[in-house]
Coordinates of C-alpha atoms in Angstrom, one line a residue:
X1 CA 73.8 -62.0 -4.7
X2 CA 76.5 -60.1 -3.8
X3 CA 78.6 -59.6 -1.0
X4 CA 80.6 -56.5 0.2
X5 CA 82.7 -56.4 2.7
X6 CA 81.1 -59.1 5.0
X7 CA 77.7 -56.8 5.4
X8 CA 74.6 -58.5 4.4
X9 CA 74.1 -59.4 1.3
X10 CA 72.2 -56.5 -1.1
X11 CA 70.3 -58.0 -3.9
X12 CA 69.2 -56.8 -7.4
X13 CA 72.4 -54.7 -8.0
X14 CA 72.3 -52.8 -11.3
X15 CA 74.9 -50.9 -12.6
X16 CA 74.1 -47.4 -14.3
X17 CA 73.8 -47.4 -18.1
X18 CA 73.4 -50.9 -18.9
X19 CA 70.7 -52.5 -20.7
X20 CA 69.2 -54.2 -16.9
X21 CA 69.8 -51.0 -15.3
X22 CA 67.2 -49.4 -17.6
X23 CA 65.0 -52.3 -17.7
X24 CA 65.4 -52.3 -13.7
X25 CA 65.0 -48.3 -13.0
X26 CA 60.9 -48.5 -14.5
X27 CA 60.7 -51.2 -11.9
X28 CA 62.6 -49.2 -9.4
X29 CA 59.7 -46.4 -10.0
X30 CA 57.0 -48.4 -9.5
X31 CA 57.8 -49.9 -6.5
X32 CA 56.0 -49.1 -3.3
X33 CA 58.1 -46.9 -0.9
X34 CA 58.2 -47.8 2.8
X35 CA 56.1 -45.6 5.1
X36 CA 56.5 -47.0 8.3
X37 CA 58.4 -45.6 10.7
X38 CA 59.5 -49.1 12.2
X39 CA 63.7 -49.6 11.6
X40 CA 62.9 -53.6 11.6
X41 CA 65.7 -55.5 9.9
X42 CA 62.6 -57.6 7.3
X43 CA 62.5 -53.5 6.6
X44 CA 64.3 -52.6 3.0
X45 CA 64.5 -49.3 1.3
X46 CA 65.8 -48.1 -2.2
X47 CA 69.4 -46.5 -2.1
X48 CA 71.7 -45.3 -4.7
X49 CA 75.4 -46.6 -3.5
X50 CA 79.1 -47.6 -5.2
X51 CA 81.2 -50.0 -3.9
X52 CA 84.7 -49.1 -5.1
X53 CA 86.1 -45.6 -6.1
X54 CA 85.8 -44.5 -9.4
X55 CA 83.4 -45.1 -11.8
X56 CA 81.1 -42.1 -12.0
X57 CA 77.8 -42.3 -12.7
X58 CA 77.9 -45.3 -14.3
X59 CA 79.4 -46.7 -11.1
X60 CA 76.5 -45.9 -9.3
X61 CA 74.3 -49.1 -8.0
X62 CA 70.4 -48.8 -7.5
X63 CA 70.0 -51.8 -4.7
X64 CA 67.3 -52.3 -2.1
X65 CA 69.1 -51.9 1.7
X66 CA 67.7 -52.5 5.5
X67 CA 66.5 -49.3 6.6
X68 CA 68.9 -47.9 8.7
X69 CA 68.1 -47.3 12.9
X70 CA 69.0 -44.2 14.6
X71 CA 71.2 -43.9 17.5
X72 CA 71.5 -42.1 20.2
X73 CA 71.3 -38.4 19.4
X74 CA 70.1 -39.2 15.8
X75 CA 66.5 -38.5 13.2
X76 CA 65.9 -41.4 11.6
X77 CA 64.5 -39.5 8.1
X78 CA 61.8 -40.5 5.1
X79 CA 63.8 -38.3 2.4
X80 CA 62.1 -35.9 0.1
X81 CA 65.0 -34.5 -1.3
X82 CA 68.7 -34.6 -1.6
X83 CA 71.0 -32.5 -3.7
X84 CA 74.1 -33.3 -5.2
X85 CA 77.6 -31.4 -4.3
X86 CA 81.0 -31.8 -6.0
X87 CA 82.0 -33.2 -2.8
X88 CA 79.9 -35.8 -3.4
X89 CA 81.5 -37.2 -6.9
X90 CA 85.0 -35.8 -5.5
X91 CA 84.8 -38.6 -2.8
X92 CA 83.9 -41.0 -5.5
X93 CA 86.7 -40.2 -7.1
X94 CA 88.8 -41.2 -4.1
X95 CA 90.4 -36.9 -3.4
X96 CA 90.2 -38.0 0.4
X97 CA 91.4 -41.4 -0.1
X98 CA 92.1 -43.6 1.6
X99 CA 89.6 -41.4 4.6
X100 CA 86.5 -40.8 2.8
X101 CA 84.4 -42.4 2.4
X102 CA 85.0 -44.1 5.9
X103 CA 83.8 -47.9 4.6
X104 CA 82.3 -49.4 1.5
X105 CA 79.6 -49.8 -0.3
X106 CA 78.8 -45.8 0.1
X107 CA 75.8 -44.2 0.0
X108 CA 76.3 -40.6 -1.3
X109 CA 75.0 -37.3 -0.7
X110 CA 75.3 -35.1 2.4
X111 CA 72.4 -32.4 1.8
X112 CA 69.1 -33.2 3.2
X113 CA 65.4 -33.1 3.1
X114 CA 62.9 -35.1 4.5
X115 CA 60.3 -36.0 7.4
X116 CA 61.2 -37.0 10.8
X117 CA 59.9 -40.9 11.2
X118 CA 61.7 -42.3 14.2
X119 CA 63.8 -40.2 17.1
X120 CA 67.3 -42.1 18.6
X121 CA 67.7 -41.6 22.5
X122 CA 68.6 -38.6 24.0
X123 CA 66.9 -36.5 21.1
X124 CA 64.8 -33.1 22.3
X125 CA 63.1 -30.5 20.3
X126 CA 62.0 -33.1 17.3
X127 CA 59.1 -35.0 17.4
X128 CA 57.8 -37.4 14.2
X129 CA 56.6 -35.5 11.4
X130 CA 58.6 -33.1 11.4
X131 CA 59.9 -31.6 8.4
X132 CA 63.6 -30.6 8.7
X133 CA 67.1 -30.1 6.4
X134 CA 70.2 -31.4 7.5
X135 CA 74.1 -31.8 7.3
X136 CA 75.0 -35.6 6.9
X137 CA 78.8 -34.7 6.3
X138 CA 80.8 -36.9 5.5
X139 CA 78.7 -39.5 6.2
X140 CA 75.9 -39.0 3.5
X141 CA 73.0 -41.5 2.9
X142 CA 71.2 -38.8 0.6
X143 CA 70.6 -41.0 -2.2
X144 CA 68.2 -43.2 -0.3
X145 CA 64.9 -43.8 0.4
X146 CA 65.4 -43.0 4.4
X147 CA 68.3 -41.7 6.2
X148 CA 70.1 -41.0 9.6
X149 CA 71.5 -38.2 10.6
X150 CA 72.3 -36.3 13.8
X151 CA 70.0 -33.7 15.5
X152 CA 72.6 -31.3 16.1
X153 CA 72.8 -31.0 12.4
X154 CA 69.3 -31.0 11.3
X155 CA 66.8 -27.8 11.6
X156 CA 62.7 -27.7 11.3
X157 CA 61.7 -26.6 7.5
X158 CA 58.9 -24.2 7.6
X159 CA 55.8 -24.9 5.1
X160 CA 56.6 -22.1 3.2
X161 CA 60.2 -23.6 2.2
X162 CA 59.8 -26.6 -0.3
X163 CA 61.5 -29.7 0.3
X164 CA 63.6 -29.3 -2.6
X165 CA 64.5 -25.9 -1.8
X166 CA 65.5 -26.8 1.8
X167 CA 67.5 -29.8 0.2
X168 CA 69.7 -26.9 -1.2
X169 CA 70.7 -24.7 1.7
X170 CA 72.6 -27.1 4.0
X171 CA 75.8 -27.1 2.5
X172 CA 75.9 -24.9 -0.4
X173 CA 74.1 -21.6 1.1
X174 CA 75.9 -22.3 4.2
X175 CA 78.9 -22.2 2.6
X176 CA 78.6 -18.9 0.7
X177 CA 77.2 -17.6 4.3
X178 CA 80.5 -18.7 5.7
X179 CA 82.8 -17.5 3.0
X180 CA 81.2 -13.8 3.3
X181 CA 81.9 -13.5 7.0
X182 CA 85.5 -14.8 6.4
X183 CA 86.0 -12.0 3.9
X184 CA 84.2 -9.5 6.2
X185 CA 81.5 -9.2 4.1
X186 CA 78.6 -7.9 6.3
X187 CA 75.0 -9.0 5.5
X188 CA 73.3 -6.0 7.6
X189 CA 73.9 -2.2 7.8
X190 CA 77.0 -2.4 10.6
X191 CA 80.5 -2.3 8.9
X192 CA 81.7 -0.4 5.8
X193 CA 80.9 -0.8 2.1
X194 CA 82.9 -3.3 0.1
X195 CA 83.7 -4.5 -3.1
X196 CA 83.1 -8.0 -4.0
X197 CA 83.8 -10.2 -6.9
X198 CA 82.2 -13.8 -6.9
X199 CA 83.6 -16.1 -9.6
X200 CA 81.4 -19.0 -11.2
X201 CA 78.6 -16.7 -9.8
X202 CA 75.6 -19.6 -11.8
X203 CA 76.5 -22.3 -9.9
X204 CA 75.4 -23.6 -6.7
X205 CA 77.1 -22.2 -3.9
X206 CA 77.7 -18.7 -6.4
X207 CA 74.0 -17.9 -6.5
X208 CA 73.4 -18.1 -2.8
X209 CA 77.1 -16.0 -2.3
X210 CA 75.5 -13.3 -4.8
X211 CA 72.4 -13.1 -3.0
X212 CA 73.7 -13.1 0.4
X213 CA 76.1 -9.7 -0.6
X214 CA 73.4 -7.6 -1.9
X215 CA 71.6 -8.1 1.2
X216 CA 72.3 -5.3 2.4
X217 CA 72.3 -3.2 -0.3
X218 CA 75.6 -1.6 0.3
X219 CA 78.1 -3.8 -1.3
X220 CA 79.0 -3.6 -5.0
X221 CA 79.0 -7.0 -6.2
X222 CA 81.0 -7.8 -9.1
X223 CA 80.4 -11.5 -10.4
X224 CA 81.9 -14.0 -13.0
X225 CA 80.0 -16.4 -15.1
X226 CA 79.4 -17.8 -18.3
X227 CA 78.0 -15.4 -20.9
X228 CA 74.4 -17.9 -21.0
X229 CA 74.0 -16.8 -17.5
X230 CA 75.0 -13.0 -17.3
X231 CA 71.6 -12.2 -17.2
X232 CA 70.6 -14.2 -14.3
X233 CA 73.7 -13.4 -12.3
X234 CA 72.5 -9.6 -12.7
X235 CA 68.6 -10.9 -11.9
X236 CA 70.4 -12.2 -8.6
X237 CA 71.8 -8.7 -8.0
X238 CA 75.0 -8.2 -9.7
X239 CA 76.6 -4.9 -10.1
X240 CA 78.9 -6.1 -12.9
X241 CA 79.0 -9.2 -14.3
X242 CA 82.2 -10.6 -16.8
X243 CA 81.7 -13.0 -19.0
X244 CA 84.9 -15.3 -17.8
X245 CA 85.7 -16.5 -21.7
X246 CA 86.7 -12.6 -22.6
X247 CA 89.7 -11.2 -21.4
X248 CA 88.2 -8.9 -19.3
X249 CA 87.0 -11.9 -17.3
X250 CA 89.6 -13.9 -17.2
X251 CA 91.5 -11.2 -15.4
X252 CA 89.5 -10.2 -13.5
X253 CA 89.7 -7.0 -14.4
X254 CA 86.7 -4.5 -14.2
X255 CA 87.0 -2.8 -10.3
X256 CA 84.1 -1.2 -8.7
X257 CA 82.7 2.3 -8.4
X258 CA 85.6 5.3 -8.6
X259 CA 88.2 2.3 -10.2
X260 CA 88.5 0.8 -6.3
X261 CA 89.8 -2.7 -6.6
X262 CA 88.0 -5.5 -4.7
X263 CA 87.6 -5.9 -0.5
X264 CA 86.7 -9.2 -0.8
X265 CA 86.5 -12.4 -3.2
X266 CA 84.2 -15.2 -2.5
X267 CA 86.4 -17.9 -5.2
X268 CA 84.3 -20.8 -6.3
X269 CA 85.4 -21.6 -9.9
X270 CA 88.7 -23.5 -10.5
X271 CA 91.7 -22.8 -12.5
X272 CA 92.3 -19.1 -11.0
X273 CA 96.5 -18.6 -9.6
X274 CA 97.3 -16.5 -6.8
X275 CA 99.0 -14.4 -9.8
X276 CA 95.4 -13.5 -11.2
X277 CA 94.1 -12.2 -7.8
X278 CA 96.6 -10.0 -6.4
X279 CA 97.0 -7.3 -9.0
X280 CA 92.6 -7.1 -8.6
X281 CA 92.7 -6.8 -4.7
X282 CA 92.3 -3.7 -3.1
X283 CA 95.9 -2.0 -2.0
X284 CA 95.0 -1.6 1.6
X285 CA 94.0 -5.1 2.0
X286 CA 91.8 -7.8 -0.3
X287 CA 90.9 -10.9 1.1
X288 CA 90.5 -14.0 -1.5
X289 CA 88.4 -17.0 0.3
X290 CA 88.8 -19.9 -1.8
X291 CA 86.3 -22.8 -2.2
X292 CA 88.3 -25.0 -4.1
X293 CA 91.8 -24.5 -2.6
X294 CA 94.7 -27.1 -3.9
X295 CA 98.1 -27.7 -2.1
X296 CA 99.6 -25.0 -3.7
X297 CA 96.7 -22.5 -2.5
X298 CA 97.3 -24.3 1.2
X299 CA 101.0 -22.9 0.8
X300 CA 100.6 -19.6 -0.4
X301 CA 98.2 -18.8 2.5
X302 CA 100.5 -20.1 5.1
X303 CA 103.4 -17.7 3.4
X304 CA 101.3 -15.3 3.9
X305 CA 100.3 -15.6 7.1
X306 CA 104.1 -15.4 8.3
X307 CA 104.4 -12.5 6.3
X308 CA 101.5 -11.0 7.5
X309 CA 100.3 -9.8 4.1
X310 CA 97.8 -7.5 3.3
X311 CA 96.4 -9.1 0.7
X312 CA 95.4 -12.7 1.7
X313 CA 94.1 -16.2 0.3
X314 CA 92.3 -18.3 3.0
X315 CA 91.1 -21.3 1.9
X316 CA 87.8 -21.9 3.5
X317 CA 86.9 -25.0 5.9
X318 CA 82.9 -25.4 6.6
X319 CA 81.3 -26.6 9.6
X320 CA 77.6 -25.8 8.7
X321 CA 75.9 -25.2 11.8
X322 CA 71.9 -25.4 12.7
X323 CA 71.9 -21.9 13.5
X324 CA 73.1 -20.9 9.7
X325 CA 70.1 -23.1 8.6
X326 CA 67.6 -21.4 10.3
X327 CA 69.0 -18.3 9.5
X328 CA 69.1 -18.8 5.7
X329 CA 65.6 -20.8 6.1
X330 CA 64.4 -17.7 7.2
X331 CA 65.6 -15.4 4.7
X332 CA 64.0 -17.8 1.9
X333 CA 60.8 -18.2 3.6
X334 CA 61.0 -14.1 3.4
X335 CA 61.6 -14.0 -0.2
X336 CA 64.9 -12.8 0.7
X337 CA 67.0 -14.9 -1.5
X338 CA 65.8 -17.5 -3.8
X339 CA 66.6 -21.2 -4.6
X340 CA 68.4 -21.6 -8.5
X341 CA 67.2 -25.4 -9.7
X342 CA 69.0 -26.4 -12.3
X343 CA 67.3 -29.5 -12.5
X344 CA 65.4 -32.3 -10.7
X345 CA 65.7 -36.1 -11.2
X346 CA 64.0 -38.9 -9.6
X347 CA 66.0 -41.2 -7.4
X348 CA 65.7 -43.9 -10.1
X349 CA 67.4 -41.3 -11.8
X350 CA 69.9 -40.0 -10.0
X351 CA 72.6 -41.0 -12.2
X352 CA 71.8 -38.9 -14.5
X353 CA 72.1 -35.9 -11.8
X354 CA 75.4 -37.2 -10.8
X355 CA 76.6 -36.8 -14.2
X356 CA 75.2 -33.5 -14.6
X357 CA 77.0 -32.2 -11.8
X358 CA 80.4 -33.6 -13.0
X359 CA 80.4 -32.4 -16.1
X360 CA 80.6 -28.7 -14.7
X361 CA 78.4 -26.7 -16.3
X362 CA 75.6 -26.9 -14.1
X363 CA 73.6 -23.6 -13.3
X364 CA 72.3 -23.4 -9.7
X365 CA 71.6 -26.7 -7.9
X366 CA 71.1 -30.6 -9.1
X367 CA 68.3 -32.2 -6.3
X368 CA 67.3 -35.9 -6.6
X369 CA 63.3 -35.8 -5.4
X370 CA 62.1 -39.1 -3.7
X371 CA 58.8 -40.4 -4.1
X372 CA 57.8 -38.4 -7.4
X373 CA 57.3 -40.6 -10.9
X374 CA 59.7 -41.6 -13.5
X375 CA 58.2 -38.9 -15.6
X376 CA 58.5 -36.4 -13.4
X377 CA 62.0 -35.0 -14.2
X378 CA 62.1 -31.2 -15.1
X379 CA 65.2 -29.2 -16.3
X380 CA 65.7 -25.1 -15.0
X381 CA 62.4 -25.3 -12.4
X382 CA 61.2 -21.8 -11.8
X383 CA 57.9 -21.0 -9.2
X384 CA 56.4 -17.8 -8.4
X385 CA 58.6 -16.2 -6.4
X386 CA 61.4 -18.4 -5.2
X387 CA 63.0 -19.3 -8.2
X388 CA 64.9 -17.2 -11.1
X389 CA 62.2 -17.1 -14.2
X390 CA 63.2 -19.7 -16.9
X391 CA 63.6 -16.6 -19.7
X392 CA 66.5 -15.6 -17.4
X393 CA 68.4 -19.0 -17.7

């Protein structure tokens, strides 16, 4: 056995893509998952954790773990679903080092779905069996069997909203929701028209951003993706949609009706300069909220801000709160919007999500479902009504 960091000892450790680990994940499958809501210490889950940073996903570690207790103010969750983030990996990677993550070994994932088991003190408006989303960032615990996280961030899933679509909404829809109101992007009929340009519009938080524009059916939405996806950018209500690898794309070029440049940018691809915004942003006044801001995107939009510039770059801070959730619960459970699955994995599995999401290329969301088979992985799910057809992807 081994120990980490003077916590109790966690048994039958296997690392990721070694011969055991496959040997181990059939076992990992099979094994009966805990039902009872009791937080005993003789209690043990399945997790998915790393000890160390680096690694990837082959420093990921399927181990069986106490089930946690929930404090005061906190769910103590059986998990359905979970769905992977860049932030996730990024913290592996040790980009908030030496903050995040807070201790080791780590359980990752912050984006939640699952069934209310056990309530901590103080906790109103919950009640066992529930089924809820929730927030657990930074602290995450996804990648597990059962979680904790805190009421304040959690909100009741209605039937009509899958676990595995709830699992997607938390973070990433609430982040597109956010970076629209910091452009000024209104999702009703109060305010003026704008133009709006997405970039990496097929990935996960660029589907919901796309989505959440057209709302209204005012705003022109101009989008960038990969040519694969064009069509389902333009299924998800694109205006325009560049293919990023022509030059056209790359630049940013096309404007919106009459030649008017764009209001407002919702930036959630990488590799894009201040230099490549400013000649695209509207005159009068274009507002560029970035997703993936750097230190040198930090600095331009504090020079700007003394300068008082028109045209802005504000890099974009989340705080998801439970009133977003309901709000973008609602407008799935409407048919408003729908959920993009890239793909599903089991958590015996989840490796091979992790990896997915790193390499980049993923379109829509990567969730980790608990308590399905080993066989039960699917690539680019599509349902009735909520998700994008799979001729479209």
């Amino acid at each position: 056995m081994q120990k980490h960091h003077g916590a109790r000892a966690l048994p039958k450790i296997v690392v990721a893509g070694s011969t055991l680990f496959r040997r181990a994940a059939a076992k990992f499958t099979a094994m009966p998952s805990s039902t009872s809501s009791s937080s005993s210490p003789s209690r043990t889950m399945r997790a998915v954790l790393y000890d160390k940073y680096g690694g990837g996903a082959e420093g990921l570690k399927h181990v069986e773990v106490p089930i946690p207790s929930p404090k005061k103010g906190e769910l103590l969750l059986r998990m359905e679903a979970a769905s992977i983030n860049r932030v996730d990996w990024r913290f592996q990677q040790g980009k908030a080092r030496p903050i995040l993550p807070s201790k080791f070994p780590f359980t990752p994932v912050c984006e939640l779905a699952g069934e209310v088991v056990e309530l901590g003190s103080g906790v109103s408006g919950f009640a066992a069996g529930d089924k809820v989303i929730a927030v657990n960032f930074p602290g995450g615990g996804g990648l597990a069997e059962y979680a904790v996280v805190s009421a304040s961030c959690a909100a009741t899933r209605p039937p009509e909203v899958s676990a595995t679509e709830g699992a997607c909404l938390p973070i990433a829809a609430a982040t597109a929701l956010a970076a629209l109101r910091t452009a000024g992007v209104g999702l009703d009929a109060r305010g003026p028209p704008k133009n709006v340009l997405v970039t990496a519009a097929s990935g996960g938080v660029g589907t919901f951003a796309v989505q959440l524009a057209k709302l209204s059916g005012k705003h022109h939405v101009t989008v960038t993706s990969g040519a694969r996806n064009l069509g389902l950018v333009r299924a998800l209500g694109a205006n325009d949609a560049l293919d990023y690898g022509t030059p056209e794309g790359a630049a940013l070029r096309r404007a919106g009706p009459a030649g008017r440049k764009h209001d407002a940018v919702v930036h959630c691809a990488e590799g894009f300069p201040w230099s490549a915004f400013e000649p695209a942003l509207a005159d009068a006044g274009g507002v560029v909220v970035d997703l993936t801001a750097r230190v040198a995107s930090v600095a331009v939009a504090a020079l700007q801000r003394v300068l008082f510039a028109r045209k802005r770059l504000v890099p974009l801070l989340v705080s998801p709160k439970k009133e977003d959730m309901e709000v973008l619960l609602g407008l799935v459970r409407r048919g408003q919007i729908r959920v993009v699955i890239d793909s599903r994995y089991p958590l015996s599995r989840a490796h091979e999500g992790w990896a997915k999401s790193m390499g980049g290329h993923a379109t829509g969301k990567i969730v980790v479902e608990m308590g399905v088979t080993e066989g039960a992985r699917t690539r680019r799910t599509s349902s009735s009504h909520l998700f994008v057809p799979l001729n479209l992807l």
